[in-house]
PDB file of C-alpha atoms in Angstrom:
ATOM      1  CA  MET I  35     120.146 103.804 127.274  1.00 60.00           C
ATOM      2  CA  ASN I  36     119.321 100.552 129.029  1.00 51.00           C
ATOM      3  CA  LYS I  37     115.977 101.204 130.753  1.00 50.00           C
ATOM      4  CA  GLU I  38     116.896  98.804 133.558  1.00 53.00           C
ATOM      5  CA  GLY I  39     120.274 100.432 134.204  1.00 85.00           C
ATOM      6  CA  THR I  40     121.349 102.558 137.142  1.00 88.00           C
ATOM      7  CA  LEU I  41     121.850 105.658 135.020  1.00 92.00           C
ATOM      8  CA  TYR I  42     118.426 105.446 133.401  1.00 92.00           C
ATOM      9  CA  ARG I  43     116.594 104.958 136.695  1.00 94.00           C
ATOM     10  CA  GLY I  44     118.709 107.509 138.543  1.00 95.00           C
ATOM     11  CA  TYR I  45     118.473 110.280 135.965  1.00 96.00           C
ATOM     12  CA  GLY I  46     114.802 109.489 135.383  1.00 96.00           C
ATOM     13  CA  LEU I  47     114.045 110.005 139.076  1.00 96.00           C
ATOM     14  CA  LEU I  48     116.239 113.103 139.016  1.00 96.00           C
ATOM     15  CA  LYS I  49     114.250 114.585 136.149  1.00 96.00           C
ATOM     16  CA  TRP I  50     110.906 113.995 137.858  1.00 96.00           C
ATOM     17  CA  GLY I  51     112.245 115.326 141.149  1.00 96.00           C
ATOM     18  CA  ILE I  52     113.218 118.628 139.535  1.00 95.00           C
ATOM     19  CA  LEU I  53     109.851 118.832 137.770  1.00 92.00           C
ATOM     20  CA  ILE I  54     107.844 118.174 140.924  1.00 92.00           C
ATOM     21  CA  SER I  55     109.923 120.661 142.914  1.00 90.00           C
ATOM     22  CA  ALA I  56     108.956 123.240 140.284  1.00 87.00           C
ATOM     23  CA  LEU I  57     105.225 122.587 140.635  1.00 83.00           C
ATOM     24  CA  HIS I  58     104.733 123.811 144.197  1.00 68.00           C
ATOM     25  CA  ILE I  59     101.949 126.404 144.229  1.00 59.00           C
ATOM     26  CA  ASN I  60     101.120 128.870 146.978  1.00 55.00           C
ATOM     27  CA  PHE I  61      97.330 129.047 147.336  1.00 49.00           C
ATOM     28  CA  ASP I  62      95.920 132.056 149.145  1.00 47.00           C
ATOM     29  CA  THR I  63      92.641 132.263 151.064  1.00 44.00           C
ATOM     30  CA  LYS I  64      91.320 135.009 153.321  1.00 42.00           C
ATOM     31  CA  ILE I  65      92.017 132.799 156.311  1.00 42.00           C
ATOM     32  CA  ALA I  66      95.408 131.309 155.513  1.00 43.00           C
ATOM     33  CA  GLY I  67      97.760 130.153 152.803  1.00 46.00           C
ATOM     34  CA  PHE I  68      98.608 126.618 151.723  1.00 50.00           C
ATOM     35  CA  GLN I  69     101.276 125.072 149.530  1.00 57.00           C
ATOM     36  CA  ILE I  70     100.077 122.539 146.963  1.00 67.00           C
ATOM     37  CA  ILE I  71     102.702 119.843 146.203  1.00 77.00           C
ATOM     38  CA  PRO I  72     105.384 120.956 148.692  1.00 83.00           C
ATOM     39  CA  GLU I  73     108.763 121.596 147.115  1.00 87.00           C
ATOM     40  CA  PHE I  74     110.552 119.244 149.506  1.00 90.00           C
ATOM     41  CA  ILE I  75     108.779 116.245 147.918  1.00 92.00           C
ATOM     42  CA  GLY I  76     110.505 116.838 144.588  1.00 93.00           C
ATOM     43  CA  LEU I  77     113.814 117.612 146.302  1.00 95.00           C
ATOM     44  CA  ALA I  78     113.526 114.351 148.265  1.00 96.00           C
ATOM     45  CA  MET I  79     113.281 112.551 144.920  1.00 96.00           C
ATOM     46  CA  VAL I  80     116.435 114.362 143.789  1.00 97.00           C
ATOM     47  CA  MET I  81     118.185 113.246 146.984  1.00 97.00           C
ATOM     48  CA  PHE I  82     117.121 109.603 146.520  1.00 97.00           C
ATOM     49  CA  ALA I  83     118.169 109.667 142.841  1.00 97.00           C
ATOM     50  CA  VAL I  84     121.648 110.941 143.687  1.00 97.00           C
ATOM     51  CA  ARG I  85     121.989 108.461 146.567  1.00 96.00           C
ATOM     52  CA  PHE I  86     120.880 105.589 144.322  1.00 96.00           C
ATOM     53  CA  MET I  87     123.467 106.427 141.649  1.00 96.00           C
ATOM     54  CA  ASN I  88     126.187 107.031 144.237  1.00 95.00           C
ATOM     55  CA  LYS I  89     125.600 103.594 145.777  1.00 94.00           C
ATOM     56  CA  ASN I  90     125.396 101.796 142.425  1.00 93.00           C
ATOM     57  CA  GLY I  91     128.576 102.590 140.561  1.00 91.00           C
ATOM     58  CA  GLY I  92     128.486 106.388 140.443  1.00 93.00           C
ATOM     59  CA  GLU I  93     130.495 107.204 143.574  1.00 93.00           C
ATOM     60  CA  ARG I  94     133.167 108.922 141.486  1.00 93.00           C
ATOM     61  CA  TYR I  95     130.515 111.332 140.232  1.00 95.00           C
ATOM     62  CA  PHE I  96     127.950 111.735 143.015  1.00 96.00           C
ATOM     63  CA  LYS I  97     129.721 111.219 146.372  1.00 94.00           C
ATOM     64  CA  LYS I  98     130.006 114.961 147.119  1.00 94.00           C
ATOM     65  CA  ILE I  99     126.586 115.800 145.703  1.00 97.00           C
ATOM     66  CA  GLU I 100     124.853 113.215 147.911  1.00 96.00           C
ATOM     67  CA  LYS I 101     125.788 115.274 150.985  1.00 95.00           C
ATOM     68  CA  GLU I 102     124.637 118.464 149.276  1.00 96.00           C
ATOM     69  CA  THR I 103     121.202 116.985 148.562  1.00 96.00           C
ATOM     70  CA  VAL I 104     120.786 116.023 152.238  1.00 96.00           C
ATOM     71  CA  TYR I 105     121.513 119.614 153.307  1.00 95.00           C
ATOM     72  CA  LEU I 106     119.148 120.878 150.627  1.00 95.00           C
ATOM     73  CA  GLN I 107     116.388 118.587 151.869  1.00 94.00           C
ATOM     74  CA  ILE I 108     116.825 119.850 155.424  1.00 94.00           C
ATOM     75  CA  LEU I 109     116.667 123.461 154.225  1.00 91.00           C
ATOM     76  CA  SER I 110     113.543 122.794 152.143  1.00 89.00           C
ATOM     77  CA  VAL I 111     111.757 121.169 155.107  1.00 89.00           C
ATOM     78  CA  VAL I 112     112.663 124.154 157.322  1.00 86.00           C
ATOM     79  CA  GLN I 113     111.281 126.442 154.623  1.00 81.00           C
ATOM     80  CA  PHE I 114     108.078 124.383 154.433  1.00 81.00           C
ATOM     81  CA  VAL I 115     107.565 124.427 158.210  1.00 80.00           C
ATOM     82  CA  SER I 116     108.167 128.182 158.358  1.00 77.00           C
ATOM     83  CA  GLY I 117     105.566 128.579 155.629  1.00 69.00           C
ATOM     84  CA  LEU I 118     103.033 126.612 157.664  1.00 70.00           C
ATOM     85  CA  ILE I 119     103.689 128.869 160.629  1.00 70.00           C
ATOM     86  CA  LEU I 120     103.801 132.185 158.773  1.00 60.00           C
ATOM     87  CA  PHE I 121     101.338 131.168 155.997  1.00 53.00           C
ATOM     88  CA  TYR I 122     101.991 130.718 152.283  1.00 49.00           C
ATOM     89  CA  THR I 123     100.909 133.880 150.539  1.00 48.00           C
ATOM     90  CA  ILE I 124     102.358 135.687 147.564  1.00 43.00           C
ATOM     91  CA  ASN I 125     102.295 138.876 149.644  1.00 47.00           C
ATOM     92  CA  ASN I 126     103.965 137.375 152.689  1.00 49.00           C
ATOM     93  CA  ASN I 127     105.621 140.239 154.572  1.00 51.00           C
ATOM     94  CA  SER I 128     107.917 138.029 156.636  1.00 61.00           C
ATOM     95  CA  LEU I 129     111.570 138.684 155.933  1.00 68.00           C
ATOM     96  CA  VAL I 130     112.312 135.273 157.456  1.00 70.00           C
ATOM     97  CA  THR I 131     110.154 133.534 154.874  1.00 69.00           C
ATOM     98  CA  GLN I 132     111.597 135.575 152.007  1.00 73.00           C
ATOM     99  CA  ALA I 133     115.159 134.916 153.172  1.00 78.00           C
ATOM    100  CA  LEU I 134     114.500 131.159 153.413  1.00 79.00           C
ATOM    101  CA  VAL I 135     112.960 131.129 149.938  1.00 78.00           C
ATOM    102  CA  ILE I 136     115.968 132.893 148.411  1.00 81.00           C
ATOM    103  CA  ALA I 137     118.463 130.755 150.369  1.00 85.00           C
ATOM    104  CA  SER I 138     116.692 127.545 149.324  1.00 86.00           C
ATOM    105  CA  PHE I 139     116.586 128.610 145.685  1.00 86.00           C
ATOM    106  CA  LEU I 140     120.287 129.539 145.634  1.00 88.00           C
ATOM    107  CA  TYR I 141     121.286 126.264 147.260  1.00 92.00           C
ATOM    108  CA  GLN I 142     119.137 124.364 144.774  1.00 92.00           C
ATOM    109  CA  VAL I 143     121.078 126.114 142.019  1.00 91.00           C
ATOM    110  CA  VAL I 144     124.356 124.993 143.624  1.00 93.00           C
ATOM    111  CA  VAL I 145     123.162 121.378 143.732  1.00 96.00           C
ATOM    112  CA  PHE I 146     121.628 121.363 140.248  1.00 95.00           C
ATOM    113  CA  THR I 147     124.651 122.995 138.603  1.00 95.00           C
ATOM    114  CA  ASP I 148     126.926 120.503 140.378  1.00 96.00           C
ATOM    115  CA  ILE I 149     124.765 117.725 138.911  1.00 97.00           C
ATOM    116  CA  LEU I 150     125.151 119.305 135.472  1.00 97.00           C
ATOM    117  CA  ASN I 151     128.897 119.509 136.056  1.00 96.00           C
ATOM    118  CA  VAL I 152     129.263 115.793 136.834  1.00 96.00           C
ATOM    119  CA  THR I 153     127.024 115.061 133.845  1.00 97.00           C
ATOM    120  CA  VAL I 154     129.513 116.953 131.669  1.00 97.00           C
ATOM    121  CA  LYS I 155     132.199 114.674 133.117  1.00 96.00           C
ATOM    122  CA  LEU I 156     129.998 111.652 132.381  1.00 95.00           C
ATOM    123  CA  TYR I 157     129.626 112.706 128.752  1.00 96.00           C
ATOM    124  CA  LYS I 158     133.388 113.197 128.445  1.00 96.00           C
ATOM    125  CA  ASP I 159     134.126 109.816 130.016  1.00 95.00           C
ATOM    126  CA  ASN I 160     131.823 108.253 127.397  1.00 95.00           C
ATOM    127  CA  ASN I 161     133.594 110.183 124.604  1.00 95.00           C
ATOM    128  CA  ASP I 162     130.560 112.329 123.747  1.00 96.00           C
ATOM    129  CA  MET I 163     132.457 115.623 123.553  1.00 97.00           C
ATOM    130  CA  GLN I 164     129.738 117.429 121.606  1.00 96.00           C
ATOM    131  CA  ALA I 165     127.123 116.781 124.295  1.00 96.00           C
ATOM    132  CA  ALA I 166     129.655 117.662 127.009  1.00 97.00           C
ATOM    133  CA  ASP I 167     130.477 121.021 125.446  1.00 97.00           C
ATOM    134  CA  LYS I 168     126.820 121.883 124.911  1.00 97.00           C
ATOM    135  CA  LEU I 169     125.901 121.016 128.499  1.00 97.00           C
ATOM    136  CA  ARG I 170     128.900 122.961 129.827  1.00 97.00           C
ATOM    137  CA  LYS I 171     127.593 126.081 128.062  1.00 97.00           C
ATOM    138  CA  ASN I 172     124.074 125.439 129.366  1.00 97.00           C
ATOM    139  CA  ARG I 173     125.482 125.113 132.889  1.00 96.00           C
ATOM    140  CA  ILE I 174     127.077 128.541 132.628  1.00 96.00           C
ATOM    141  CA  MET I 175     123.777 129.910 131.326  1.00 96.00           C
ATOM    142  CA  ALA I 176     121.944 128.301 134.252  1.00 95.00           C
ATOM    143  CA  ILE I 177     124.235 130.051 136.736  1.00 94.00           C
ATOM    144  CA  LYS I 178     123.674 133.437 135.069  1.00 94.00           C
ATOM    145  CA  LEU I 179     119.896 132.978 134.945  1.00 93.00           C
ATOM    146  CA  SER I 180     119.752 131.891 138.572  1.00 91.00           C
ATOM    147  CA  MET I 181     121.688 134.977 139.677  1.00 90.00           C
ATOM    148  CA  ALA I 182     119.231 137.181 137.788  1.00 91.00           C
ATOM    149  CA  LEU I 183     116.313 135.354 139.430  1.00 88.00           C
ATOM    150  CA  ALA I 184     117.880 135.754 142.876  1.00 85.00           C
ATOM    151  CA  ILE I 185     118.203 139.517 142.325  1.00 87.00           C
ATOM    152  CA  LEU I 186     114.556 139.730 141.257  1.00 85.00           C
ATOM    153  CA  TRP I 187     113.535 137.674 144.278  1.00 77.00           C
ATOM    154  CA  ALA I 188     115.441 139.988 146.605  1.00 79.00           C
ATOM    155  CA  ALA I 189     113.837 143.018 144.913  1.00 82.00           C
ATOM    156  CA  SER I 190     110.384 141.482 145.421  1.00 74.00           C
ATOM    157  CA  VAL I 191     110.753 142.057 149.175  1.00 72.00           C
ATOM    158  CA  ALA I 192     110.110 145.772 148.540  1.00 73.00           C
ATOM    159  CA  PRO I 193     106.438 146.572 149.398  1.00 71.00           C
ATOM    160  CA  GLY I 194     105.689 148.294 146.092  1.00 73.00           C
ATOM    161  CA  LEU I 195     107.103 145.448 144.000  1.00 73.00           C
ATOM    162  CA  ARG I 196     106.021 142.439 146.059  1.00 69.00           C
ATOM    163  CA  THR I 197     102.905 141.407 144.160  1.00 71.00           C
ATOM    164  CA  ILE I 198     104.142 142.031 140.608  1.00 77.00           C
ATOM    165  CA  LEU I 199     107.618 140.573 141.072  1.00 79.00           C
ATOM    166  CA  GLY I 200     106.321 137.770 143.285  1.00 72.00           C
ATOM    167  CA  TYR I 201     104.215 136.283 140.500  1.00 78.00           C
ATOM    168  CA  ALA I 202     106.852 137.021 137.858  1.00 84.00           C
ATOM    169  CA  VAL I 203     109.664 135.331 139.777  1.00 82.00           C
ATOM    170  CA  SER I 204     107.487 132.311 140.600  1.00 80.00           C
ATOM    171  CA  THR I 205     106.682 131.868 136.905  1.00 86.00           C
ATOM    172  CA  LEU I 206     110.294 132.346 135.813  1.00 89.00           C
ATOM    173  CA  SER I 207     111.488 129.872 138.456  1.00 88.00           C
ATOM    174  CA  LEU I 208     109.008 127.318 137.135  1.00 88.00           C
ATOM    175  CA  LEU I 209     110.313 127.798 133.581  1.00 92.00           C
ATOM    176  CA  PHE I 210     113.903 127.618 134.826  1.00 94.00           C
ATOM    177  CA  LYS I 211     113.338 124.227 136.443  1.00 93.00           C
ATOM    178  CA  LEU I 212     111.440 122.938 133.424  1.00 94.00           C
ATOM    179  CA  TRP I 213     114.487 123.819 131.331  1.00 95.00           C
ATOM    180  CA  LEU I 214     116.801 122.042 133.791  1.00 95.00           C
ATOM    181  CA  SER I 215     114.623 118.925 133.667  1.00 95.00           C
ATOM    182  CA  MET I 216     114.909 118.960 129.870  1.00 95.00           C
ATOM    183  CA  LEU I 217     118.712 119.037 130.154  1.00 95.00           C
ATOM    184  CA  ILE I 218     118.540 116.015 132.451  1.00 96.00           C
ATOM    185  CA  ASP I 219     116.120 114.281 130.088  1.00 95.00           C
ATOM    186  CA  ASN I 220     118.742 114.474 127.335  1.00 94.00           C
ATOM    187  CA  VAL I 221     120.890 112.056 129.349  1.00 94.00           C
ATOM    188  CA  LEU I 222     118.145 109.437 129.098  1.00 93.00           C
ATOM    189  CA  ARG I 223     118.487 109.492 125.313  1.00 91.00           C
ATOM    190  CA  LYS I 224     122.179 108.565 125.408  1.00 91.00           C
ATOM    191  CA  GLU I 225     124.000 105.255 125.769  1.00 88.00           C
ATOM    192  CA  LEU I 226     126.104 106.126 128.798  1.00 91.00           C
ATOM    193  CA  SER I 227     127.719 104.263 131.665  1.00 91.00           C
ATOM    194  CA  PHE I 228     129.682 105.137 134.779  1.00 92.00           C
ATOM    195  CA  LYS I 229     133.431 104.891 134.354  1.00 88.00           C
ATOM    196  CA  SER I 230     135.959 104.137 137.055  1.00 82.00           C
ATOM    197  CA  GLU I 231     139.356 105.813 136.935  1.00 67.00           C
ATOM    198  CA  VAL I 232     140.843 102.603 135.527  1.00 47.00           C
ATOM    199  CA  ASN I 233     138.228 102.304 132.794  1.00 54.00           C
ATOM    200  CA  LYS I 234     138.626 105.972 131.942  1.00 50.00           C
ATOM    201  CA  ASP I 235     142.402 105.540 131.513  1.00 50.00           C
ATOM    202  CA  ASN I 236     141.832 102.490 129.309  1.00 52.00           C
ATOM    203  CA  LEU I 237     139.410 104.480 127.153  1.00 47.00           C
ATOM    204  CA  GLY I 238     142.009 107.178 126.639  1.00 48.00           C
ATOM    205  CA  ASN I 239     144.667 104.604 125.626  1.00 49.00           C
ATOM    206  CA  SER I 240     142.427 102.670 123.257  1.00 44.00           C
TER     207      SER I 240
END
C-alpha cells in the first residue's frame, strides 16, 4: 500500500489508536487510584483516523462511523472523569463506574465491528474476496468474544468475584484489542483504494 495514501495513514492511525486504548492501566495506591495512559487518548486517535478517511475519499465507507466515534469519545471522557471522582481501583465498589466501564466497552465493540464491516466491503470492492471472507468470520468471532467479556465484566461486580474477575477481564480485554489491532494491521499490507459507486460498477463490468 502507498505509504503516503489516505488508507495507509488512516488505518495506521486506527491501529495505533486501538493499541493505545488497550494500554490504559489502573494504578492503585492507599490514598487514591490513577489511570496511566487514559483510554480516551487512544479512542481520540480512532476518531481522528475515521474522520480523516471520511473527509479524504472514504465517505461511502466511514460517514456513519464518524458519528459513532464522536459519541464513543464523549462516553470515554465521561468514564475518565467519573474515574477521577470515584478513583481508579480494581476493587472499585461504585456501580456507576462499573456500568460506565461496561457501557464504554460495549460501544467500543459496536464501533470496532462496524469498522471491520466496512473493511470487509473495502476488500470486496478491491476484489480481494479471500481477505473479505476471512475478516467477515473474524468480525463474527469478535462479536462473540466481546459478549463473553461483557458477561464476565458484569459478573465481576459481585463482591466475591470482583478482584479475581477484575484482573482477568482487564487482561482479556487487552488481548482482545491487540487482536483487533492485528486485523487492522493486515489492511496496511494490501494494495487497496476507496471506490466510489461508479468505480465499483465499472469494476464489476470489467
